PDB file of C-alpha atoms in Angstrom:
ATOM      1  CA  MET A   4      35.539 -52.730 -25.557  1.00 43.00           C
ATOM      2  CA  SER A   5      37.835 -49.937 -24.482  1.00 45.00           C
ATOM      3  CA  ALA A   6      36.865 -46.412 -25.249  1.00 46.00           C
ATOM      4  CA  THR A   7      39.267 -44.220 -27.149  1.00 45.00           C
ATOM      5  CA  VAL A   8      40.073 -41.078 -25.240  1.00 42.00           C
ATOM      6  CA  ALA A   9      40.547 -38.062 -27.451  1.00 41.00           C
ATOM      7  CA  ARG A  10      43.664 -36.102 -26.635  1.00 43.00           C
ATOM      8  CA  PRO A  11      43.132 -32.373 -26.377  1.00 43.00           C
ATOM      9  CA  THR A  12      44.646 -30.376 -29.208  1.00 52.00           C
ATOM     10  CA  ARG A  13      46.628 -27.255 -28.570  1.00 61.00           C
ATOM     11  CA  SER A  14      45.250 -23.972 -29.837  1.00 69.00           C
ATOM     12  CA  GLY A  15      46.977 -21.995 -32.573  1.00 69.00           C
ATOM     13  CA  ALA A  16      48.043 -19.365 -30.049  1.00 75.00           C
ATOM     14  CA  ALA A  17      49.615 -22.014 -27.802  1.00 80.00           C
ATOM     15  CA  LEU A  18      51.464 -23.548 -30.750  1.00 78.00           C
ATOM     16  CA  ALA A  19      52.709 -20.108 -31.836  1.00 76.00           C
ATOM     17  CA  TRP A  20      53.933 -19.359 -28.303  1.00 80.00           C
ATOM     18  CA  HIS A  21      55.676 -22.733 -28.189  1.00 77.00           C
ATOM     19  CA  GLN A  22      57.400 -21.923 -31.501  1.00 79.00           C
ATOM     20  CA  VAL A  23      58.527 -18.528 -30.211  1.00 80.00           C
ATOM     21  CA  ARG A  24      60.040 -20.204 -27.129  1.00 82.00           C
ATOM     22  CA  TYR A  25      61.764 -22.771 -29.325  1.00 79.00           C
ATOM     23  CA  GLU A  26      63.279 -20.068 -31.550  1.00 80.00           C
ATOM     24  CA  GLN A  27      64.442 -18.106 -28.511  1.00 79.00           C
ATOM     25  CA  LEU A  28      66.099 -21.164 -26.967  1.00 78.00           C
ATOM     26  CA  SER A  29      67.772 -22.034 -30.284  1.00 78.00           C
ATOM     27  CA  PHE A  30      69.032 -18.488 -30.630  1.00 76.00           C
ATOM     28  CA  TRP A  31      70.550 -18.228 -27.161  1.00 76.00           C
ATOM     29  CA  ARG A  32      72.222 -21.625 -27.513  1.00 76.00           C
ATOM     30  CA  ASN A  33      74.265 -20.163 -30.368  1.00 74.00           C
ATOM     31  CA  PRO A  34      76.605 -17.681 -28.629  1.00 74.00           C
ATOM     32  CA  GLN A  35      78.228 -16.565 -31.882  1.00 72.00           C
ATOM     33  CA  SER A  36      74.882 -15.559 -33.351  1.00 70.00           C
ATOM     34  CA  ALA A  37      73.898 -13.746 -30.171  1.00 73.00           C
ATOM     35  CA  PHE A  38      77.244 -11.929 -30.110  1.00 74.00           C
ATOM     36  CA  PHE A  39      76.954 -10.500 -33.605  1.00 74.00           C
ATOM     37  CA  THR A  40      73.266  -9.701 -33.161  1.00 76.00           C
ATOM     38  CA  PHE A  41      73.593  -7.798 -29.873  1.00 79.00           C
ATOM     39  CA  VAL A  42      77.202  -6.963 -29.119  1.00 83.00           C
ATOM     40  CA  LEU A  43      78.348  -5.729 -32.520  1.00 84.00           C
ATOM     41  CA  PRO A  44      75.784  -2.883 -32.880  1.00 86.00           C
ATOM     42  CA  VAL A  45      76.421  -1.885 -29.267  1.00 87.00           C
ATOM     43  CA  LEU A  46      80.173  -1.744 -29.934  1.00 89.00           C
ATOM     44  CA  VAL A  47      79.539   0.457 -32.969  1.00 90.00           C
ATOM     45  CA  ILE A  48      77.502   2.872 -30.839  1.00 91.00           C
ATOM     46  CA  VAL A  49      80.222   2.893 -28.181  1.00 92.00           C
ATOM     47  CA  VAL A  50      82.824   3.794 -30.826  1.00 92.00           C
ATOM     48  CA  PHE A  51      80.584   6.527 -32.245  1.00 92.00           C
ATOM     49  CA  GLY A  52      79.832   7.693 -28.712  1.00 89.00           C
ATOM     50  CA  VAL A  53      83.533   8.175 -28.011  1.00 91.00           C
ATOM     51  CA  MET A  54      84.037   9.927 -31.356  1.00 90.00           C
ATOM     52  CA  PHE A  55      80.991  12.211 -31.356  1.00 88.00           C
ATOM     53  CA  HIS A  56      80.194  12.747 -27.675  1.00 83.00           C
ATOM     54  CA  GLY A  57      79.331  16.407 -27.149  1.00 79.00           C
ATOM     55  CA  GLY A  58      78.847  17.072 -30.859  1.00 81.00           C
ATOM     56  CA  GLU A  59      76.567  19.927 -31.847  1.00 87.00           C
ATOM     57  CA  ARG A  60      73.569  19.882 -34.143  1.00 89.00           C
ATOM     58  CA  SER A  61      74.515  20.354 -37.771  1.00 88.00           C
ATOM     59  CA  ASP A  62      72.875  20.546 -41.175  1.00 88.00           C
ATOM     60  CA  TYR A  63      75.171  17.742 -42.318  1.00 91.00           C
ATOM     61  CA  PHE A  64      73.371  15.400 -39.889  1.00 91.00           C
ATOM     62  CA  HIS A  65      69.954  16.749 -40.874  1.00 88.00           C
ATOM     63  CA  GLY A  66      69.654  19.156 -37.968  1.00 88.00           C
ATOM     64  CA  VAL A  67      70.498  16.737 -35.149  1.00 90.00           C
ATOM     65  CA  THR A  68      73.679  15.833 -33.308  1.00 91.00           C
ATOM     66  CA  PRO A  69      75.908  13.170 -34.900  1.00 92.00           C
ATOM     67  CA  LEU A  70      75.388  10.668 -32.101  1.00 93.00           C
ATOM     68  CA  ARG A  71      71.623  11.088 -32.128  1.00 92.00           C
ATOM     69  CA  TYR A  72      71.707  10.444 -35.873  1.00 94.00           C
ATOM     70  CA  TYR A  73      73.779   7.291 -35.466  1.00 94.00           C
ATOM     71  CA  VAL A  74      71.688   5.887 -32.628  1.00 93.00           C
ATOM     72  CA  ALA A  75      68.711   5.885 -35.012  1.00 93.00           C
ATOM     73  CA  THR A  76      70.543   4.482 -38.045  1.00 94.00           C
ATOM     74  CA  ILE A  77      72.459   1.800 -36.131  1.00 93.00           C
ATOM     75  CA  ALA A  78      69.171   0.762 -34.512  1.00 93.00           C
ATOM     76  CA  VAL A  79      67.899   0.172 -38.045  1.00 94.00           C
ATOM     77  CA  VAL A  80      71.006  -1.886 -38.866  1.00 93.00           C
ATOM     78  CA  SER A  81      70.369  -4.044 -35.808  1.00 92.00           C
ATOM     79  CA  VAL A  82      66.824  -4.746 -36.996  1.00 93.00           C
ATOM     80  CA  LEU A  83      68.126  -5.646 -40.457  1.00 93.00           C
ATOM     81  CA  GLY A  84      70.579  -8.074 -38.910  1.00 88.00           C
ATOM     82  CA  ALA A  85      67.984  -9.758 -36.701  1.00 87.00           C
ATOM     83  CA  CYS A  86      65.132  -9.868 -39.199  1.00 89.00           C
ATOM     84  CA  TYR A  87      66.618  -9.970 -42.673  1.00 91.00           C
ATOM     85  CA  SER A  88      70.134 -11.399 -42.537  1.00 88.00           C
ATOM     86  CA  GLN A  89      69.658 -13.908 -39.733  1.00 85.00           C
ATOM     87  CA  LEU A  90      66.276 -15.122 -40.954  1.00 88.00           C
ATOM     88  CA  ALA A  91      67.405 -15.667 -44.544  1.00 90.00           C
ATOM     89  CA  ILE A  92      70.506 -17.591 -43.471  1.00 88.00           C
ATOM     90  CA  VAL A  93      68.661 -19.653 -40.846  1.00 88.00           C
ATOM     91  CA  LEU A  94      65.922 -20.701 -43.278  1.00 90.00           C
ATOM     92  CA  ALA A  95      68.412 -21.598 -46.009  1.00 90.00           C
ATOM     93  CA  THR A  96      70.407 -23.677 -43.527  1.00 89.00           C
ATOM     94  CA  ARG A  97      67.339 -25.417 -42.122  1.00 87.00           C
ATOM     95  CA  ARG A  98      66.113 -26.263 -45.597  1.00 89.00           C
ATOM     96  CA  GLN A  99      69.444 -27.756 -46.607  1.00 88.00           C
ATOM     97  CA  ASN A 100      69.845 -29.887 -43.488  1.00 86.00           C
ATOM     98  CA  GLY A 101      66.299 -31.219 -43.863  1.00 86.00           C
ATOM     99  CA  MET A 102      64.834 -29.522 -40.807  1.00 86.00           C
ATOM    100  CA  LEU A 103      62.177 -27.637 -42.793  1.00 85.00           C
ATOM    101  CA  LYS A 104      61.123 -30.856 -44.502  1.00 86.00           C
ATOM    102  CA  ARG A 105      60.674 -32.504 -41.099  1.00 86.00           C
ATOM    103  CA  VAL A 106      58.677 -29.529 -39.816  1.00 82.00           C
ATOM    104  CA  ARG A 107      56.471 -29.723 -42.896  1.00 82.00           C
ATOM    105  CA  ALA A 108      55.705 -33.367 -42.077  1.00 82.00           C
ATOM    106  CA  THR A 109      54.452 -32.524 -38.567  1.00 81.00           C
ATOM    107  CA  PRO A 110      50.931 -31.329 -37.686  1.00 78.00           C
ATOM    108  CA  LEU A 111      52.341 -27.856 -36.949  1.00 78.00           C
ATOM    109  CA  PRO A 112      50.480 -25.370 -39.174  1.00 82.00           C
ATOM    110  CA  THR A 113      52.633 -23.444 -41.621  1.00 82.00           C
ATOM    111  CA  TRP A 114      51.378 -20.073 -40.392  1.00 83.00           C
ATOM    112  CA  THR A 115      52.283 -20.995 -36.818  1.00 85.00           C
ATOM    113  CA  TYR A 116      55.847 -21.786 -37.781  1.00 85.00           C
ATOM    114  CA  PHE A 117      56.340 -18.469 -39.544  1.00 85.00           C
ATOM    115  CA  VAL A 118      54.496 -16.460 -36.886  1.00 86.00           C
ATOM    116  CA  GLY A 119      56.876 -17.973 -34.336  1.00 85.00           C
ATOM    117  CA  LEU A 120      59.880 -16.953 -36.446  1.00 86.00           C
ATOM    118  CA  LEU A 121      58.497 -13.459 -36.982  1.00 87.00           C
ATOM    119  CA  ALA A 122      57.721 -12.910 -33.305  1.00 87.00           C
ATOM    120  CA  HIS A 123      61.169 -14.168 -32.321  1.00 86.00           C
ATOM    121  CA  CYS A 124      62.845 -11.728 -34.727  1.00 87.00           C
ATOM    122  CA  VAL A 125      60.738  -8.826 -33.456  1.00 87.00           C
ATOM    123  CA  VAL A 126      61.636  -9.660 -29.846  1.00 87.00           C
ATOM    124  CA  VAL A 127      65.343  -9.805 -30.692  1.00 87.00           C
ATOM    125  CA  SER A 128      65.050  -6.506 -32.573  1.00 89.00           C
ATOM    126  CA  VAL A 129      63.324  -4.761 -29.673  1.00 88.00           C
ATOM    127  CA  VAL A 130      65.975  -5.939 -27.202  1.00 89.00           C
ATOM    128  CA  ASP A 131      68.746  -4.843 -29.556  1.00 90.00           C
ATOM    129  CA  VAL A 132      67.207  -1.396 -30.093  1.00 90.00           C
ATOM    130  CA  LEU A 133      66.720  -0.894 -26.358  1.00 91.00           C
ATOM    131  CA  LEU A 134      70.391  -1.747 -25.774  1.00 91.00           C
ATOM    132  CA  ILE A 135      71.439   0.776 -28.404  1.00 92.00           C
ATOM    133  CA  LEU A 136      69.180   3.466 -26.917  1.00 91.00           C
ATOM    134  CA  GLY A 137      70.588   2.685 -23.477  1.00 91.00           C
ATOM    135  CA  VAL A 138      74.186   3.058 -24.645  1.00 92.00           C
ATOM    136  CA  GLY A 139      73.269   6.252 -26.449  1.00 91.00           C
ATOM    137  CA  ARG A 140      71.755   7.575 -23.239  1.00 91.00           C
ATOM    138  CA  LEU A 141      75.058   6.949 -21.442  1.00 91.00           C
ATOM    139  CA  PHE A 142      76.684   9.272 -23.982  1.00 91.00           C
ATOM    140  CA  GLY A 143      74.091  11.988 -23.505  1.00 88.00           C
ATOM    141  CA  VAL A 144      71.524  11.183 -26.189  1.00 89.00           C
ATOM    142  CA  PRO A 145      68.165  12.295 -24.739  1.00 88.00           C
ATOM    143  CA  VAL A 146      65.172  10.008 -24.469  1.00 85.00           C
ATOM    144  CA  PRO A 147      62.500  10.876 -27.084  1.00 86.00           C
ATOM    145  CA  ASP A 148      59.399  12.736 -25.942  1.00 85.00           C
ATOM    146  CA  PRO A 149      56.546  10.436 -24.813  1.00 87.00           C
ATOM    147  CA  GLY A 150      54.462  11.572 -27.767  1.00 88.00           C
ATOM    148  CA  GLN A 151      57.008  10.084 -30.176  1.00 89.00           C
ATOM    149  CA  TRP A 152      56.974   6.565 -28.776  1.00 91.00           C
ATOM    150  CA  PRO A 153      53.885   5.382 -30.719  1.00 93.00           C
ATOM    151  CA  ALA A 154      55.596   6.415 -33.979  1.00 93.00           C
ATOM    152  CA  ILE A 155      58.848   4.749 -32.866  1.00 92.00           C
ATOM    153  CA  ALA A 156      57.032   1.525 -31.944  1.00 92.00           C
ATOM    154  CA  VAL A 157      55.031   1.374 -35.186  1.00 94.00           C
ATOM    155  CA  THR A 158      58.139   2.115 -37.257  1.00 94.00           C
ATOM    156  CA  LEU A 159      60.168  -0.603 -35.550  1.00 93.00           C
ATOM    157  CA  VAL A 160      57.444  -3.255 -35.765  1.00 91.00           C
ATOM    158  CA  LEU A 161      56.594  -2.447 -39.383  1.00 94.00           C
ATOM    159  CA  GLY A 162      60.280  -2.340 -40.325  1.00 94.00           C
ATOM    160  CA  ALA A 163      60.963  -5.627 -38.573  1.00 93.00           C
ATOM    161  CA  THR A 164      57.968  -7.277 -40.239  1.00 92.00           C
ATOM    162  CA  ALA A 165      58.869  -5.961 -43.686  1.00 94.00           C
ATOM    163  CA  PHE A 166      62.461  -7.151 -43.442  1.00 94.00           C
ATOM    164  CA  CYS A 167      61.360 -10.524 -42.084  1.00 93.00           C
ATOM    165  CA  ALA A 168      59.220 -10.901 -45.210  1.00 93.00           C
ATOM    166  CA  LEU A 169      62.180  -9.861 -47.365  1.00 94.00           C
ATOM    167  CA  GLY A 170      64.394 -12.311 -45.490  1.00 92.00           C
ATOM    168  CA  VAL A 171      62.015 -15.184 -46.223  1.00 92.00           C
ATOM    169  CA  GLY A 172      61.763 -14.013 -49.830  1.00 91.00           C
ATOM    170  CA  VAL A 173      65.545 -14.019 -50.255  1.00 91.00           C
ATOM    171  CA  ALA A 174      65.784 -17.419 -48.530  1.00 90.00           C
ATOM    172  CA  SER A 175      63.337 -18.781 -51.098  1.00 88.00           C
ATOM    173  CA  LEU A 176      65.703 -17.703 -53.901  1.00 87.00           C
ATOM    174  CA  VAL A 177      68.936 -18.988 -52.345  1.00 87.00           C
ATOM    175  CA  ARG A 178      69.893 -22.409 -53.667  1.00 82.00           C
ATOM    176  CA  ASN A 179      72.031 -23.617 -50.771  1.00 83.00           C
ATOM    177  CA  ALA A 180      73.095 -22.620 -47.272  1.00 85.00           C
ATOM    178  CA  GLU A 181      76.688 -21.911 -48.284  1.00 85.00           C
ATOM    179  CA  ALA A 182      75.554 -19.193 -50.672  1.00 86.00           C
ATOM    180  CA  ALA A 183      73.126 -17.583 -48.233  1.00 87.00           C
ATOM    181  CA  PRO A 184      75.554 -15.248 -46.353  1.00 87.00           C
ATOM    182  CA  ALA A 185      77.089 -14.002 -49.608  1.00 88.00           C
ATOM    183  CA  VAL A 186      73.704 -13.370 -51.231  1.00 89.00           C
ATOM    184  CA  VAL A 187      72.353 -11.640 -48.123  1.00 89.00           C
ATOM    185  CA  GLN A 188      75.347  -9.310 -47.841  1.00 87.00           C
ATOM    186  CA  PHE A 189      75.481  -8.683 -51.596  1.00 89.00           C
ATOM    187  CA  VAL A 190      71.962  -7.256 -51.375  1.00 87.00           C
ATOM    188  CA  LEU A 191      72.270  -5.518 -48.004  1.00 90.00           C
ATOM    189  CA  PHE A 192      75.785  -4.029 -48.050  1.00 89.00           C
ATOM    190  CA  PRO A 193      75.298  -1.448 -50.838  1.00 91.00           C
ATOM    191  CA  LEU A 194      71.783  -0.609 -49.637  1.00 92.00           C
ATOM    192  CA  VAL A 195      73.032   0.277 -46.160  1.00 93.00           C
ATOM    193  CA  PHE A 196      75.658   2.672 -47.521  1.00 91.00           C
ATOM    194  CA  VAL A 197      73.571   4.449 -50.172  1.00 93.00           C
ATOM    195  CA  SER A 198      70.782   4.850 -47.601  1.00 94.00           C
ATOM    196  CA  GLY A 199      72.887   7.108 -45.369  1.00 92.00           C
ATOM    197  CA  THR A 200      73.373   4.696 -42.515  1.00 92.00           C
ATOM    198  CA  TYR A 201      77.035   5.429 -41.824  1.00 91.00           C
ATOM    199  CA  LEU A 202      77.356   8.764 -43.620  1.00 90.00           C
ATOM    200  CA  PRO A 203      74.489  11.136 -44.443  1.00 92.00           C
ATOM    201  CA  ILE A 204      73.876  11.344 -48.182  1.00 92.00           C
ATOM    202  CA  HIS A 205      73.243  14.822 -49.600  1.00 92.00           C
ATOM    203  CA  SER A 206      72.894  13.885 -53.257  1.00 92.00           C
ATOM    204  CA  ASP A 207      69.316  14.376 -54.471  1.00 93.00           C
ATOM    205  CA  ALA A 208      69.754  11.745 -57.178  1.00 94.00           C
ATOM    206  CA  VAL A 209      71.095   9.097 -54.798  1.00 94.00           C
ATOM    207  CA  ASN A 210      68.448   9.911 -52.187  1.00 94.00           C
ATOM    208  CA  ALA A 211      65.688   9.633 -54.788  1.00 94.00           C
ATOM    209  CA  ILE A 212      66.867   6.161 -55.800  1.00 94.00           C
ATOM    210  CA  ALA A 213      67.520   4.995 -52.230  1.00 94.00           C
ATOM    211  CA  GLY A 214      64.158   6.402 -51.132  1.00 94.00           C
ATOM    212  CA  ALA A 215      62.381   3.896 -53.358  1.00 94.00           C
ATOM    213  CA  LEU A 216      64.297   1.025 -51.733  1.00 94.00           C
ATOM    214  CA  PRO A 217      63.545  -0.319 -48.242  1.00 94.00           C
ATOM    215  CA  VAL A 218      66.520   0.738 -46.077  1.00 95.00           C
ATOM    216  CA  ARG A 219      66.490   4.525 -46.487  1.00 95.00           C
ATOM    217  CA  PRO A 220      62.738   4.849 -45.713  1.00 96.00           C
ATOM    218  CA  PHE A 221      63.328   2.832 -42.533  1.00 96.00           C
ATOM    219  CA  ASN A 222      66.237   5.130 -41.620  1.00 94.00           C
ATOM    220  CA  GLU A 223      64.207   8.254 -42.331  1.00 94.00           C
ATOM    221  CA  ALA A 224      61.111   7.089 -40.453  1.00 95.00           C
ATOM    222  CA  LEU A 225      63.033   6.131 -37.312  1.00 94.00           C
ATOM    223  CA  LEU A 226      65.281   9.196 -37.482  1.00 92.00           C
ATOM    224  CA  GLY A 227      62.226  11.431 -37.765  1.00 91.00           C
ATOM    225  CA  ALA A 228      60.440   9.899 -34.787  1.00 90.00           C
ATOM    226  CA  PHE A 229      63.485   9.414 -32.589  1.00 88.00           C
ATOM    227  CA  ALA A 230      65.751  12.369 -33.307  1.00 82.00           C
ATOM    228  CA  GLN A 231      63.768  15.004 -35.196  1.00 79.00           C
ATOM    229  CA  GLN A 232      60.540  14.542 -33.201  1.00 80.00           C
ATOM    230  CA  THR A 233      58.379  14.595 -36.339  1.00 84.00           C
ATOM    231  CA  GLY A 234      56.085  11.673 -35.495  1.00 84.00           C
ATOM    232  CA  PHE A 235      54.807   9.255 -38.124  1.00 91.00           C
ATOM    233  CA  ALA A 236      56.584   9.320 -41.492  1.00 92.00           C
ATOM    234  CA  TRP A 237      53.655   8.031 -43.521  1.00 94.00           C
ATOM    235  CA  ARG A 238      55.343   8.040 -46.924  1.00 95.00           C
ATOM    236  CA  GLU A 239      58.350   6.092 -45.647  1.00 95.00           C
ATOM    237  CA  LEU A 240      56.111   3.666 -43.764  1.00 96.00           C
ATOM    238  CA  ALA A 241      54.108   3.091 -46.962  1.00 96.00           C
ATOM    239  CA  VAL A 242      57.319   2.228 -48.844  1.00 96.00           C
ATOM    240  CA  LEU A 243      58.275  -0.225 -46.091  1.00 95.00           C
ATOM    241  CA  LEU A 244      54.816  -1.799 -46.257  1.00 96.00           C
ATOM    242  CA  LEU A 245      55.110  -2.130 -50.038  1.00 96.00           C
ATOM    243  CA  TRP A 246      58.493  -3.859 -49.812  1.00 96.00           C
ATOM    244  CA  GLY A 247      57.173  -6.148 -47.101  1.00 94.00           C
ATOM    245  CA  GLY A 248      54.374  -7.116 -49.479  1.00 95.00           C
ATOM    246  CA  VAL A 249      56.908  -7.816 -52.249  1.00 95.00           C
ATOM    247  CA  GLY A 250      58.917 -10.045 -49.928  1.00 93.00           C
ATOM    248  CA  ALA A 251      55.798 -11.889 -48.791  1.00 92.00           C
ATOM    249  CA  LEU A 252      54.650 -12.409 -52.395  1.00 94.00           C
ATOM    250  CA  VAL A 253      58.014 -13.857 -53.422  1.00 92.00           C
ATOM    251  CA  ALA A 254      58.039 -16.070 -50.332  1.00 89.00           C
ATOM    252  CA  VAL A 255      54.544 -17.435 -50.991  1.00 87.00           C
ATOM    253  CA  ARG A 256      55.286 -18.173 -54.643  1.00 89.00           C
ATOM    254  CA  ARG A 257      58.849 -19.463 -54.390  1.00 87.00           C
ATOM    255  CA  PHE A 258      59.486 -20.785 -50.872  1.00 85.00           C
ATOM    256  CA  ARG A 259      60.611 -24.428 -50.779  1.00 84.00           C
ATOM    257  CA  TRP A 260      60.567 -26.739 -47.784  1.00 85.00           C
ATOM    258  CA  ASP A 261      62.508 -29.517 -49.471  1.00 82.00           C
ATOM    259  CA  PRO A 262      66.249 -29.090 -50.191  1.00 76.00           C
ATOM    260  CA  GLY A 263      65.908 -30.905 -53.504  1.00 62.00           C
ATOM    261  CA  PRO A 264      65.528 -29.014 -56.795  1.00 54.00           C
ATOM    262  CA  GLY A 265      61.896 -30.036 -57.078  1.00 43.00           C
ATOM    263  CA  GLY A 266      60.975 -29.477 -53.464  1.00 44.00           C
ATOM    264  CA  GLY A 267      57.838 -27.540 -52.636  1.00 44.00           C
TER     265      GLY A 267
END
């Protein structure tokens, strides 16, 4: 009688690392996605660098130079693209083509799949932000003081996590992959503008409304740590955490693995 040899099972950490590697390989095999994720924000900073190089501090840009302001806000845009837009579209597409249903049928734990996606998005965001900071440095934007880097790191990780949760939440509400880009941009486009990303907003009423939404707090927290040297922006970080919780709640309650109308 032959003995059955038990095959060793991989730990959760090993499975999560494998999923991160898979997401990274999938990402880099799509040159168009990589281009818009990395090159487009860098091009924007180059254009702003040419336009505002040598600019002085001004009250209009909240007491910092124009280029220092834009390095912070475009860094936020790059995180939104990697964590919110890309994740929502990818999940909607994978659900429609049946990939999520196949993943659900494997022994891969659900949490491992989403941890892999989250870690991948954070890695992409960090690389993108470092590229933007590097280009800004070429145009004379100084490196933040060492004491500000913990606040910068926490802000970026919390912002990336919150917008990943929002991306999954939006993906759970999108009915098909074709609608995903339109829905994502319909939500994001006005938020980016009213949050002072491309032009500082000096209307108290608009700032009060935008401050309760997720993009402006992210802008303000990163701008404070990076450009204004004010450290942790606890109120803005709390708003980001709250919106991340909203996204996670919607995702848990509404996310579907099956492309069919009754999928769960």
